[in-house]
Short mmCIF file of N, CA and C in Angstrom, two decimals:
data_model
loop_
_atom_site.label_atom_id
_atom_site.label_comp_id
_atom_site.label_asym_id
_atom_site.label_seq_id
_atom_site.Cartn_x
_atom_site.Cartn_y
_atom_site.Cartn_z
N MET A 19 5.23 -44.45 -15.81
CA MET A 19 4.28 -43.50 -16.37
C MET A 19 3.20 -43.16 -15.36
N ARG A 20 2.65 -44.20 -14.73
CA ARG A 20 1.58 -43.99 -13.75
C ARG A 20 2.11 -43.23 -12.53
N MET A 21 3.32 -43.54 -12.10
CA MET A 21 3.94 -42.87 -10.97
C MET A 21 4.17 -41.39 -11.28
N THR A 22 4.62 -41.06 -12.49
CA THR A 22 4.86 -39.69 -12.89
C THR A 22 3.57 -38.87 -12.87
N LEU A 23 2.49 -39.48 -13.37
CA LEU A 23 1.20 -38.80 -13.40
C LEU A 23 0.70 -38.54 -11.98
N THR A 24 0.88 -39.49 -11.08
CA THR A 24 0.46 -39.33 -9.69
C THR A 24 1.22 -38.19 -9.03
N ILE A 25 2.52 -38.13 -9.25
CA ILE A 25 3.35 -37.07 -8.66
C ILE A 25 2.92 -35.71 -9.21
N ALA A 26 2.68 -35.65 -10.52
CA ALA A 26 2.27 -34.38 -11.14
C ALA A 26 0.93 -33.92 -10.60
N LEU A 27 -0.04 -34.81 -10.46
CA LEU A 27 -1.35 -34.44 -9.92
C LEU A 27 -1.26 -34.04 -8.46
N GLY A 28 -0.41 -34.74 -7.71
CA GLY A 28 -0.22 -34.38 -6.30
C GLY A 28 0.34 -32.99 -6.16
N GLY A 29 1.24 -32.59 -7.03
CA GLY A 29 1.80 -31.24 -7.01
C GLY A 29 0.76 -30.20 -7.34
N LEU A 30 -0.11 -30.50 -8.28
CA LEU A 30 -1.17 -29.56 -8.64
C LEU A 30 -2.17 -29.38 -7.52
N LEU A 31 -2.50 -30.47 -6.81
CA LEU A 31 -3.46 -30.38 -5.72
C LEU A 31 -2.90 -29.60 -4.54
N ALA A 32 -1.59 -29.61 -4.36
CA ALA A 32 -0.98 -28.88 -3.26
C ALA A 32 -1.01 -27.37 -3.50
N MET A 33 -1.11 -26.93 -4.74
CA MET A 33 -1.13 -25.50 -5.06
C MET A 33 -2.54 -24.95 -4.90
N PRO A 34 -2.70 -23.70 -4.49
CA PRO A 34 -4.03 -23.11 -4.43
C PRO A 34 -4.61 -23.01 -5.84
N LEU A 35 -5.91 -23.29 -5.95
CA LEU A 35 -6.52 -23.25 -7.26
C LEU A 35 -6.59 -21.83 -7.81
N HIS A 36 -6.93 -20.89 -6.94
CA HIS A 36 -7.04 -19.51 -7.37
C HIS A 36 -6.27 -18.63 -6.40
N ALA A 37 -5.50 -17.76 -6.93
CA ALA A 37 -4.80 -16.80 -6.08
C ALA A 37 -5.73 -15.62 -5.84
N ALA A 38 -5.69 -15.11 -4.63
CA ALA A 38 -6.49 -13.94 -4.31
C ALA A 38 -5.81 -12.70 -4.88
N GLU A 39 -6.61 -11.67 -5.10
CA GLU A 39 -6.08 -10.40 -5.58
C GLU A 39 -6.62 -9.29 -4.69
N LEU A 40 -5.71 -8.45 -4.23
CA LEU A 40 -6.07 -7.30 -3.40
C LEU A 40 -5.88 -6.05 -4.24
N THR A 41 -6.91 -5.22 -4.30
CA THR A 41 -6.84 -3.98 -5.06
C THR A 41 -7.20 -2.81 -4.16
N VAL A 42 -6.36 -1.80 -4.18
CA VAL A 42 -6.63 -0.57 -3.43
C VAL A 42 -6.73 0.56 -4.45
N ASP A 43 -7.90 1.21 -4.48
CA ASP A 43 -8.10 2.38 -5.34
C ASP A 43 -7.95 3.62 -4.47
N ILE A 44 -7.09 4.53 -4.90
CA ILE A 44 -6.78 5.72 -4.11
C ILE A 44 -7.04 6.95 -4.97
N GLU A 45 -7.81 7.87 -4.43
CA GLU A 45 -8.05 9.13 -5.12
C GLU A 45 -7.23 10.23 -4.45
N ILE A 46 -6.43 10.91 -5.25
CA ILE A 46 -5.70 12.08 -4.77
C ILE A 46 -6.44 13.29 -5.32
N PRO A 47 -7.01 14.11 -4.42
CA PRO A 47 -7.84 15.23 -4.89
C PRO A 47 -7.00 16.37 -5.48
N GLN A 48 -7.65 17.10 -6.38
CA GLN A 48 -7.04 18.31 -6.93
C GLN A 48 -7.17 19.40 -5.88
N ILE A 49 -6.08 19.97 -5.46
CA ILE A 49 -6.10 21.03 -4.45
C ILE A 49 -5.53 22.28 -5.10
N ARG A 50 -6.31 23.34 -5.07
CA ARG A 50 -5.88 24.59 -5.69
C ARG A 50 -5.33 25.52 -4.61
N VAL A 51 -4.01 25.52 -4.53
CA VAL A 51 -3.30 26.39 -3.59
C VAL A 51 -2.13 27.02 -4.35
N ALA A 52 -1.55 28.08 -3.79
CA ALA A 52 -0.46 28.78 -4.47
C ALA A 52 0.76 27.88 -4.65
N GLU A 53 1.12 27.13 -3.63
CA GLU A 53 2.30 26.26 -3.71
C GLU A 53 1.84 24.83 -3.49
N TYR A 54 1.69 24.07 -4.59
CA TYR A 54 1.22 22.69 -4.48
C TYR A 54 2.37 21.72 -4.69
N HIS A 55 2.47 20.76 -3.82
CA HIS A 55 3.42 19.66 -3.97
C HIS A 55 2.61 18.37 -3.92
N ARG A 56 2.95 17.43 -4.79
CA ARG A 56 2.26 16.14 -4.77
C ARG A 56 2.45 15.48 -3.41
N PRO A 57 1.43 14.78 -2.92
CA PRO A 57 1.57 14.17 -1.59
C PRO A 57 2.44 12.91 -1.62
N TYR A 58 3.09 12.68 -0.50
CA TYR A 58 3.73 11.40 -0.25
C TYR A 58 2.62 10.49 0.24
N VAL A 59 2.60 9.24 -0.22
CA VAL A 59 1.54 8.31 0.17
C VAL A 59 2.16 6.97 0.55
N ALA A 60 1.72 6.43 1.67
CA ALA A 60 2.11 5.09 2.09
C ALA A 60 0.86 4.24 2.21
N VAL A 61 0.92 3.04 1.67
CA VAL A 61 -0.17 2.07 1.76
C VAL A 61 0.40 0.86 2.48
N PHE A 62 -0.11 0.59 3.67
CA PHE A 62 0.42 -0.54 4.43
C PHE A 62 -0.66 -1.28 5.19
N VAL A 63 -0.29 -2.44 5.72
CA VAL A 63 -1.23 -3.31 6.42
C VAL A 63 -0.79 -3.41 7.87
N GLU A 64 -1.75 -3.19 8.78
CA GLU A 64 -1.50 -3.36 10.21
C GLU A 64 -2.15 -4.64 10.68
N GLY A 65 -1.49 -5.34 11.59
CA GLY A 65 -2.09 -6.52 12.20
C GLY A 65 -3.03 -6.11 13.31
N ALA A 66 -3.69 -7.08 13.94
CA ALA A 66 -4.61 -6.80 15.03
C ALA A 66 -3.91 -6.15 16.21
N ASP A 67 -2.59 -6.35 16.33
CA ASP A 67 -1.81 -5.75 17.42
C ASP A 67 -1.39 -4.31 17.11
N GLY A 68 -1.76 -3.80 15.95
CA GLY A 68 -1.41 -2.42 15.58
C GLY A 68 -0.03 -2.28 14.96
N LYS A 69 0.72 -3.37 14.86
CA LYS A 69 2.04 -3.30 14.25
C LYS A 69 1.93 -3.47 12.75
N ALA A 70 2.86 -2.88 12.03
CA ALA A 70 2.86 -3.00 10.57
C ALA A 70 3.16 -4.44 10.17
N ALA A 71 2.34 -4.98 9.29
CA ALA A 71 2.54 -6.35 8.81
C ALA A 71 3.16 -6.36 7.42
N ALA A 72 2.89 -5.32 6.62
CA ALA A 72 3.44 -5.26 5.27
C ALA A 72 3.28 -3.86 4.71
N THR A 73 4.27 -3.41 3.98
CA THR A 73 4.15 -2.17 3.23
C THR A 73 3.79 -2.55 1.80
N LEU A 74 2.65 -2.06 1.33
CA LEU A 74 2.21 -2.38 -0.02
C LEU A 74 2.73 -1.39 -1.05
N ALA A 75 2.83 -0.11 -0.66
CA ALA A 75 3.33 0.91 -1.58
C ALA A 75 3.77 2.14 -0.79
N ALA A 76 4.77 2.81 -1.30
CA ALA A 76 5.22 4.09 -0.73
C ALA A 76 5.62 4.97 -1.91
N TRP A 77 4.92 6.10 -2.04
CA TRP A 77 5.18 7.02 -3.16
C TRP A 77 5.83 8.27 -2.61
N TYR A 78 6.99 8.60 -3.13
CA TYR A 78 7.70 9.79 -2.66
C TYR A 78 8.53 10.36 -3.80
N MET A 79 9.06 11.58 -3.60
CA MET A 79 9.88 12.22 -4.62
C MET A 79 11.20 11.46 -4.70
N MET A 80 11.43 10.81 -5.84
CA MET A 80 12.56 9.90 -5.95
C MET A 80 13.79 10.53 -6.60
N LYS A 81 13.71 11.80 -6.99
CA LYS A 81 14.87 12.41 -7.63
C LYS A 81 15.39 13.58 -6.78
N ASP A 82 16.65 13.88 -6.96
CA ASP A 82 17.25 14.99 -6.22
C ASP A 82 16.77 16.32 -6.80
N THR A 83 16.58 17.29 -5.92
CA THR A 83 16.24 18.65 -6.35
C THR A 83 17.10 19.62 -5.55
N ASP A 84 16.89 20.90 -5.78
CA ASP A 84 17.63 21.92 -5.02
C ASP A 84 17.31 21.83 -3.53
N GLU A 85 16.14 21.32 -3.21
CA GLU A 85 15.71 21.22 -1.80
C GLU A 85 16.20 19.93 -1.14
N GLY A 86 16.85 19.07 -1.90
CA GLY A 86 17.35 17.82 -1.33
C GLY A 86 16.64 16.62 -1.93
N HIS A 87 16.94 15.45 -1.40
CA HIS A 87 16.32 14.22 -1.88
C HIS A 87 15.02 13.97 -1.14
N GLY A 88 14.08 13.34 -1.82
CA GLY A 88 12.76 13.12 -1.27
C GLY A 88 12.70 12.26 -0.03
N THR A 89 13.71 11.45 0.23
CA THR A 89 13.66 10.63 1.43
C THR A 89 13.70 11.48 2.69
N LYS A 90 14.13 12.72 2.56
CA LYS A 90 14.20 13.63 3.70
C LYS A 90 12.83 13.83 4.34
N TRP A 91 11.77 13.76 3.53
CA TRP A 91 10.42 14.02 4.04
C TRP A 91 9.60 12.76 4.26
N LEU A 92 10.19 11.59 4.05
CA LEU A 92 9.44 10.36 4.32
C LEU A 92 8.95 10.26 5.77
N PRO A 93 9.72 10.77 6.76
CA PRO A 93 9.19 10.73 8.15
C PRO A 93 7.90 11.53 8.34
N ASP A 94 7.53 12.40 7.39
CA ASP A 94 6.26 13.12 7.49
C ASP A 94 5.07 12.16 7.40
N LEU A 95 5.28 10.97 6.83
CA LEU A 95 4.25 9.92 6.86
C LEU A 95 4.39 9.23 8.22
N ARG A 96 3.95 9.92 9.26
CA ARG A 96 4.29 9.58 10.64
C ARG A 96 3.95 8.16 11.07
N GLN A 97 2.72 7.74 10.82
CA GLN A 97 2.33 6.39 11.25
C GLN A 97 3.15 5.34 10.52
N TRP A 98 3.23 5.44 9.23
CA TRP A 98 3.99 4.46 8.45
C TRP A 98 5.46 4.50 8.83
N TRP A 99 6.00 5.70 9.00
CA TRP A 99 7.43 5.83 9.31
C TRP A 99 7.76 5.15 10.63
N ARG A 100 6.94 5.36 11.66
CA ARG A 100 7.20 4.76 12.97
C ARG A 100 7.07 3.24 12.94
N LYS A 101 6.12 2.76 12.16
CA LYS A 101 5.83 1.33 12.18
C LYS A 101 6.64 0.51 11.19
N ALA A 102 7.01 1.10 10.05
CA ALA A 102 7.69 0.30 9.02
C ALA A 102 8.72 1.09 8.21
N GLY A 103 8.47 2.36 7.97
CA GLY A 103 9.29 3.12 7.04
C GLY A 103 10.75 3.28 7.43
N ARG A 104 10.99 3.54 8.70
CA ARG A 104 12.38 3.81 9.09
C ARG A 104 13.28 2.57 9.01
N THR A 105 12.69 1.38 8.96
CA THR A 105 13.50 0.17 8.82
C THR A 105 13.60 -0.28 7.36
N LEU A 106 12.90 0.42 6.48
CA LEU A 106 12.89 0.06 5.06
C LEU A 106 14.06 0.75 4.36
N ASP A 107 14.82 0.02 3.60
CA ASP A 107 15.95 0.59 2.85
C ASP A 107 15.45 0.95 1.46
N VAL A 108 14.98 2.21 1.30
CA VAL A 108 14.38 2.63 0.03
C VAL A 108 15.46 2.98 -0.98
N PRO A 109 15.21 2.82 -2.27
CA PRO A 109 14.00 2.32 -2.90
C PRO A 109 13.89 0.80 -2.83
N VAL A 110 12.66 0.29 -2.89
CA VAL A 110 12.38 -1.14 -2.87
C VAL A 110 11.61 -1.47 -4.13
N ASP A 111 12.12 -2.40 -4.93
CA ASP A 111 11.46 -2.80 -6.17
C ASP A 111 10.03 -3.26 -5.90
N GLY A 112 9.10 -2.73 -6.66
CA GLY A 112 7.72 -3.14 -6.56
C GLY A 112 6.96 -2.50 -5.41
N VAL A 113 7.63 -1.81 -4.52
CA VAL A 113 6.97 -1.20 -3.37
C VAL A 113 7.02 0.32 -3.46
N THR A 114 8.18 0.89 -3.67
CA THR A 114 8.31 2.34 -3.71
C THR A 114 8.19 2.84 -5.14
N GLY A 115 7.75 4.07 -5.26
CA GLY A 115 7.60 4.68 -6.57
C GLY A 115 7.46 6.18 -6.42
N PRO A 116 7.45 6.88 -7.55
CA PRO A 116 7.34 8.34 -7.49
C PRO A 116 5.95 8.80 -7.06
N THR A 117 5.88 10.04 -6.58
CA THR A 117 4.59 10.61 -6.20
C THR A 117 3.66 10.60 -7.40
N ARG A 118 2.37 10.65 -7.11
CA ARG A 118 1.36 10.60 -8.16
C ARG A 118 0.61 11.93 -8.23
N PRO A 119 0.18 12.32 -9.43
CA PRO A 119 -0.60 13.56 -9.55
C PRO A 119 -2.04 13.34 -9.07
N ALA A 120 -2.79 14.43 -9.01
CA ALA A 120 -4.20 14.32 -8.64
C ALA A 120 -4.90 13.37 -9.61
N GLY A 121 -5.82 12.57 -9.08
CA GLY A 121 -6.54 11.61 -9.90
C GLY A 121 -6.70 10.30 -9.16
N ARG A 122 -7.12 9.28 -9.90
CA ARG A 122 -7.35 7.95 -9.30
C ARG A 122 -6.18 7.04 -9.64
N HIS A 123 -5.75 6.29 -8.66
CA HIS A 123 -4.62 5.38 -8.83
C HIS A 123 -4.97 4.05 -8.17
N ALA A 124 -4.47 2.96 -8.74
CA ALA A 124 -4.76 1.64 -8.21
C ALA A 124 -3.48 0.90 -7.86
N VAL A 125 -3.54 0.17 -6.76
CA VAL A 125 -2.46 -0.73 -6.37
C VAL A 125 -3.07 -2.12 -6.38
N LYS A 126 -2.60 -3.00 -7.27
CA LYS A 126 -3.12 -4.37 -7.37
C LYS A 126 -2.01 -5.33 -7.00
N ILE A 127 -2.32 -6.25 -6.09
CA ILE A 127 -1.32 -7.19 -5.62
C ILE A 127 -1.92 -8.58 -5.57
N ASP A 128 -1.23 -9.53 -6.16
CA ASP A 128 -1.61 -10.93 -6.14
C ASP A 128 -1.18 -11.54 -4.80
N SER A 129 -1.94 -12.49 -4.31
CA SER A 129 -1.63 -13.10 -3.01
C SER A 129 -0.28 -13.81 -2.99
N ARG A 130 0.25 -14.14 -4.15
CA ARG A 130 1.56 -14.79 -4.19
C ARG A 130 2.71 -13.80 -4.09
N ASP A 131 2.39 -12.51 -4.18
CA ASP A 131 3.40 -11.46 -4.05
C ASP A 131 3.98 -11.52 -2.64
N PRO A 132 5.29 -11.34 -2.49
CA PRO A 132 5.90 -11.41 -1.15
C PRO A 132 5.29 -10.46 -0.14
N ARG A 133 4.71 -9.33 -0.60
CA ARG A 133 4.09 -8.39 0.34
C ARG A 133 2.87 -8.98 1.03
N LEU A 134 2.13 -9.84 0.33
CA LEU A 134 0.95 -10.46 0.92
C LEU A 134 1.23 -11.88 1.41
N ALA A 135 2.21 -12.52 0.82
CA ALA A 135 2.52 -13.90 1.20
C ALA A 135 2.96 -14.00 2.66
N VAL A 136 3.45 -12.91 3.25
CA VAL A 136 3.90 -12.94 4.66
C VAL A 136 2.75 -12.85 5.65
N LEU A 137 1.55 -12.50 5.17
CA LEU A 137 0.42 -12.33 6.09
C LEU A 137 -0.12 -13.69 6.53
N LYS A 138 -0.22 -13.86 7.84
CA LYS A 138 -0.81 -15.08 8.40
C LYS A 138 -2.33 -14.88 8.46
N PRO A 139 -3.10 -15.96 8.52
CA PRO A 139 -4.55 -15.80 8.60
C PRO A 139 -4.94 -14.95 9.82
N GLY A 140 -5.85 -14.00 9.60
CA GLY A 140 -6.30 -13.16 10.71
C GLY A 140 -6.94 -11.87 10.23
N ARG A 141 -7.21 -11.00 11.21
CA ARG A 141 -7.83 -9.70 10.91
C ARG A 141 -6.73 -8.66 10.75
N TYR A 142 -6.89 -7.83 9.73
CA TYR A 142 -5.91 -6.79 9.43
C TYR A 142 -6.63 -5.47 9.14
N THR A 143 -5.85 -4.43 9.06
CA THR A 143 -6.37 -3.12 8.69
C THR A 143 -5.49 -2.54 7.59
N LEU A 144 -6.12 -2.16 6.49
CA LEU A 144 -5.41 -1.45 5.42
C LEU A 144 -5.32 0.01 5.85
N VAL A 145 -4.12 0.58 5.78
CA VAL A 145 -3.92 1.97 6.16
C VAL A 145 -3.36 2.72 4.96
N VAL A 146 -3.98 3.82 4.60
CA VAL A 146 -3.48 4.70 3.55
C VAL A 146 -3.20 6.05 4.20
N GLU A 147 -1.96 6.48 4.15
CA GLU A 147 -1.54 7.73 4.78
C GLU A 147 -0.95 8.65 3.72
N ALA A 148 -1.33 9.92 3.76
CA ALA A 148 -0.80 10.91 2.82
C ALA A 148 -0.33 12.12 3.59
N ALA A 149 0.78 12.68 3.16
CA ALA A 149 1.31 13.91 3.75
C ALA A 149 1.86 14.75 2.60
N ARG A 150 1.63 16.05 2.71
CA ARG A 150 2.06 16.94 1.62
C ARG A 150 2.85 18.10 2.20
N GLU A 151 3.99 18.41 1.53
CA GLU A 151 4.80 19.56 1.93
C GLU A 151 3.96 20.83 1.77
N VAL A 152 4.00 21.70 2.75
CA VAL A 152 3.19 22.91 2.79
C VAL A 152 1.70 22.55 2.69
N GLY A 153 1.37 21.43 3.24
CA GLY A 153 -0.01 20.98 3.21
C GLY A 153 -0.35 20.22 4.47
N GLY A 154 -1.28 19.34 4.37
CA GLY A 154 -1.72 18.61 5.55
C GLY A 154 -1.32 17.15 5.51
N ARG A 155 -1.94 16.39 6.40
CA ARG A 155 -1.67 14.97 6.54
C ARG A 155 -2.99 14.29 6.80
N GLU A 156 -3.19 13.11 6.23
CA GLU A 156 -4.45 12.39 6.44
C GLU A 156 -4.19 10.90 6.44
N LEU A 157 -4.99 10.19 7.22
CA LEU A 157 -4.83 8.74 7.39
C LEU A 157 -6.20 8.09 7.34
N LEU A 158 -6.35 7.07 6.51
CA LEU A 158 -7.62 6.35 6.40
C LEU A 158 -7.37 4.87 6.66
N LYS A 159 -8.34 4.21 7.31
CA LYS A 159 -8.19 2.79 7.64
C LYS A 159 -9.42 2.00 7.16
N ILE A 160 -9.16 0.79 6.68
CA ILE A 160 -10.22 -0.11 6.24
C ILE A 160 -9.88 -1.52 6.75
N PRO A 161 -10.73 -2.12 7.60
CA PRO A 161 -10.45 -3.47 8.11
C PRO A 161 -10.76 -4.55 7.06
N PHE A 162 -10.05 -5.66 7.18
CA PHE A 162 -10.32 -6.81 6.30
C PHE A 162 -9.81 -8.09 6.95
N GLN A 163 -10.26 -9.21 6.40
CA GLN A 163 -9.86 -10.54 6.87
C GLN A 163 -8.94 -11.17 5.83
N TRP A 164 -7.88 -11.83 6.29
CA TRP A 164 -6.94 -12.48 5.36
C TRP A 164 -6.64 -13.88 5.83
N PRO A 165 -6.67 -14.86 4.96
CA PRO A 165 -6.99 -14.79 3.54
C PRO A 165 -8.49 -14.68 3.33
N ALA A 166 -8.87 -14.20 2.20
CA ALA A 166 -10.27 -13.99 1.88
C ALA A 166 -10.89 -15.32 1.45
N THR A 167 -11.97 -15.69 2.11
CA THR A 167 -12.70 -16.88 1.69
C THR A 167 -13.87 -16.51 0.77
N SER A 168 -14.24 -15.23 0.81
CA SER A 168 -15.24 -14.69 -0.10
C SER A 168 -14.83 -13.26 -0.45
N ALA A 169 -15.48 -12.71 -1.43
CA ALA A 169 -15.12 -11.34 -1.85
C ALA A 169 -15.35 -10.36 -0.70
N GLN A 170 -14.42 -9.44 -0.54
CA GLN A 170 -14.53 -8.42 0.50
C GLN A 170 -14.32 -7.06 -0.13
N SER A 171 -14.94 -6.06 0.48
CA SER A 171 -14.71 -4.69 0.02
C SER A 171 -14.88 -3.75 1.20
N GLY A 172 -14.29 -2.61 1.09
CA GLY A 172 -14.40 -1.59 2.12
C GLY A 172 -14.08 -0.24 1.51
N LYS A 173 -14.61 0.81 2.14
CA LYS A 173 -14.38 2.16 1.63
C LYS A 173 -14.10 3.10 2.77
N ALA A 174 -13.39 4.17 2.46
CA ALA A 174 -13.17 5.26 3.40
C ALA A 174 -13.10 6.54 2.58
N GLN A 175 -13.52 7.63 3.18
CA GLN A 175 -13.54 8.90 2.46
C GLN A 175 -12.66 9.91 3.18
N GLY A 176 -11.69 10.44 2.44
CA GLY A 176 -10.84 11.47 3.00
C GLY A 176 -11.50 12.83 2.89
N THR A 177 -10.91 13.80 3.60
CA THR A 177 -11.49 15.14 3.59
C THR A 177 -10.51 16.21 3.11
N SER A 178 -9.22 15.89 3.04
CA SER A 178 -8.27 16.92 2.62
C SER A 178 -7.21 16.38 1.65
N GLU A 179 -6.29 15.58 2.13
CA GLU A 179 -5.18 15.10 1.29
C GLU A 179 -5.54 13.85 0.50
N LEU A 180 -6.59 13.14 0.92
CA LEU A 180 -7.05 11.94 0.22
C LEU A 180 -8.52 12.09 -0.12
N GLY A 181 -8.90 11.51 -1.25
CA GLY A 181 -10.32 11.45 -1.62
C GLY A 181 -10.85 10.10 -1.20
N ALA A 182 -11.57 9.46 -2.09
CA ALA A 182 -12.13 8.14 -1.80
C ALA A 182 -11.03 7.08 -1.88
N VAL A 183 -11.05 6.16 -0.92
CA VAL A 183 -10.14 5.02 -0.92
C VAL A 183 -11.01 3.78 -0.83
N ALA A 184 -10.76 2.81 -1.70
CA ALA A 184 -11.56 1.59 -1.72
C ALA A 184 -10.65 0.38 -1.73
N LEU A 185 -11.06 -0.63 -0.97
CA LEU A 185 -10.34 -1.90 -0.92
C LEU A 185 -11.24 -2.98 -1.48
N ALA A 186 -10.71 -3.81 -2.36
CA ALA A 186 -11.45 -4.95 -2.90
C ALA A 186 -10.53 -6.16 -2.88
N ILE A 187 -11.04 -7.26 -2.33
CA ILE A 187 -10.27 -8.50 -2.29
C ILE A 187 -11.11 -9.58 -2.96
N LYS A 188 -10.51 -10.22 -3.96
CA LYS A 188 -11.19 -11.32 -4.66
C LYS A 188 -10.46 -12.61 -4.32
N PRO A 189 -11.18 -13.62 -3.77
CA PRO A 189 -10.50 -14.89 -3.45
C PRO A 189 -10.14 -15.68 -4.69
#
């Protein structure tokens, strides 16, 4: 009985008491143009070396249309495509999803999620990239430290394809 209790307590102590949570709030602005297409958006993490460390989300047109399948335009997310997208076999459960309409959207990820579990301790940059057919392209970056020992936050403001982007990390 005493041995079982010791083993159980030892297992509990080996686990982190609190898992961190990373939240990215992304605003997609309303753009009034004659031909509007929802933007493709990639949310990924770059390491200090500038290489992609993890793809957190990729939103693209996931259904076939007369113009073809949406993967055809994924290379328009140039930075993400060069660093991580072209090696990704889409769709990926929990990572890829359909494009989003204008408005505010959140990506919340627990530190135990495989997308964050691969990050080694160090400095990183959150990158949010948007590209729109018959539109423009925009890229915003927010630096952060991983793992978080205290609460962190950062903001960036887009000017065309992205609105406000905010990063919040709770240890």
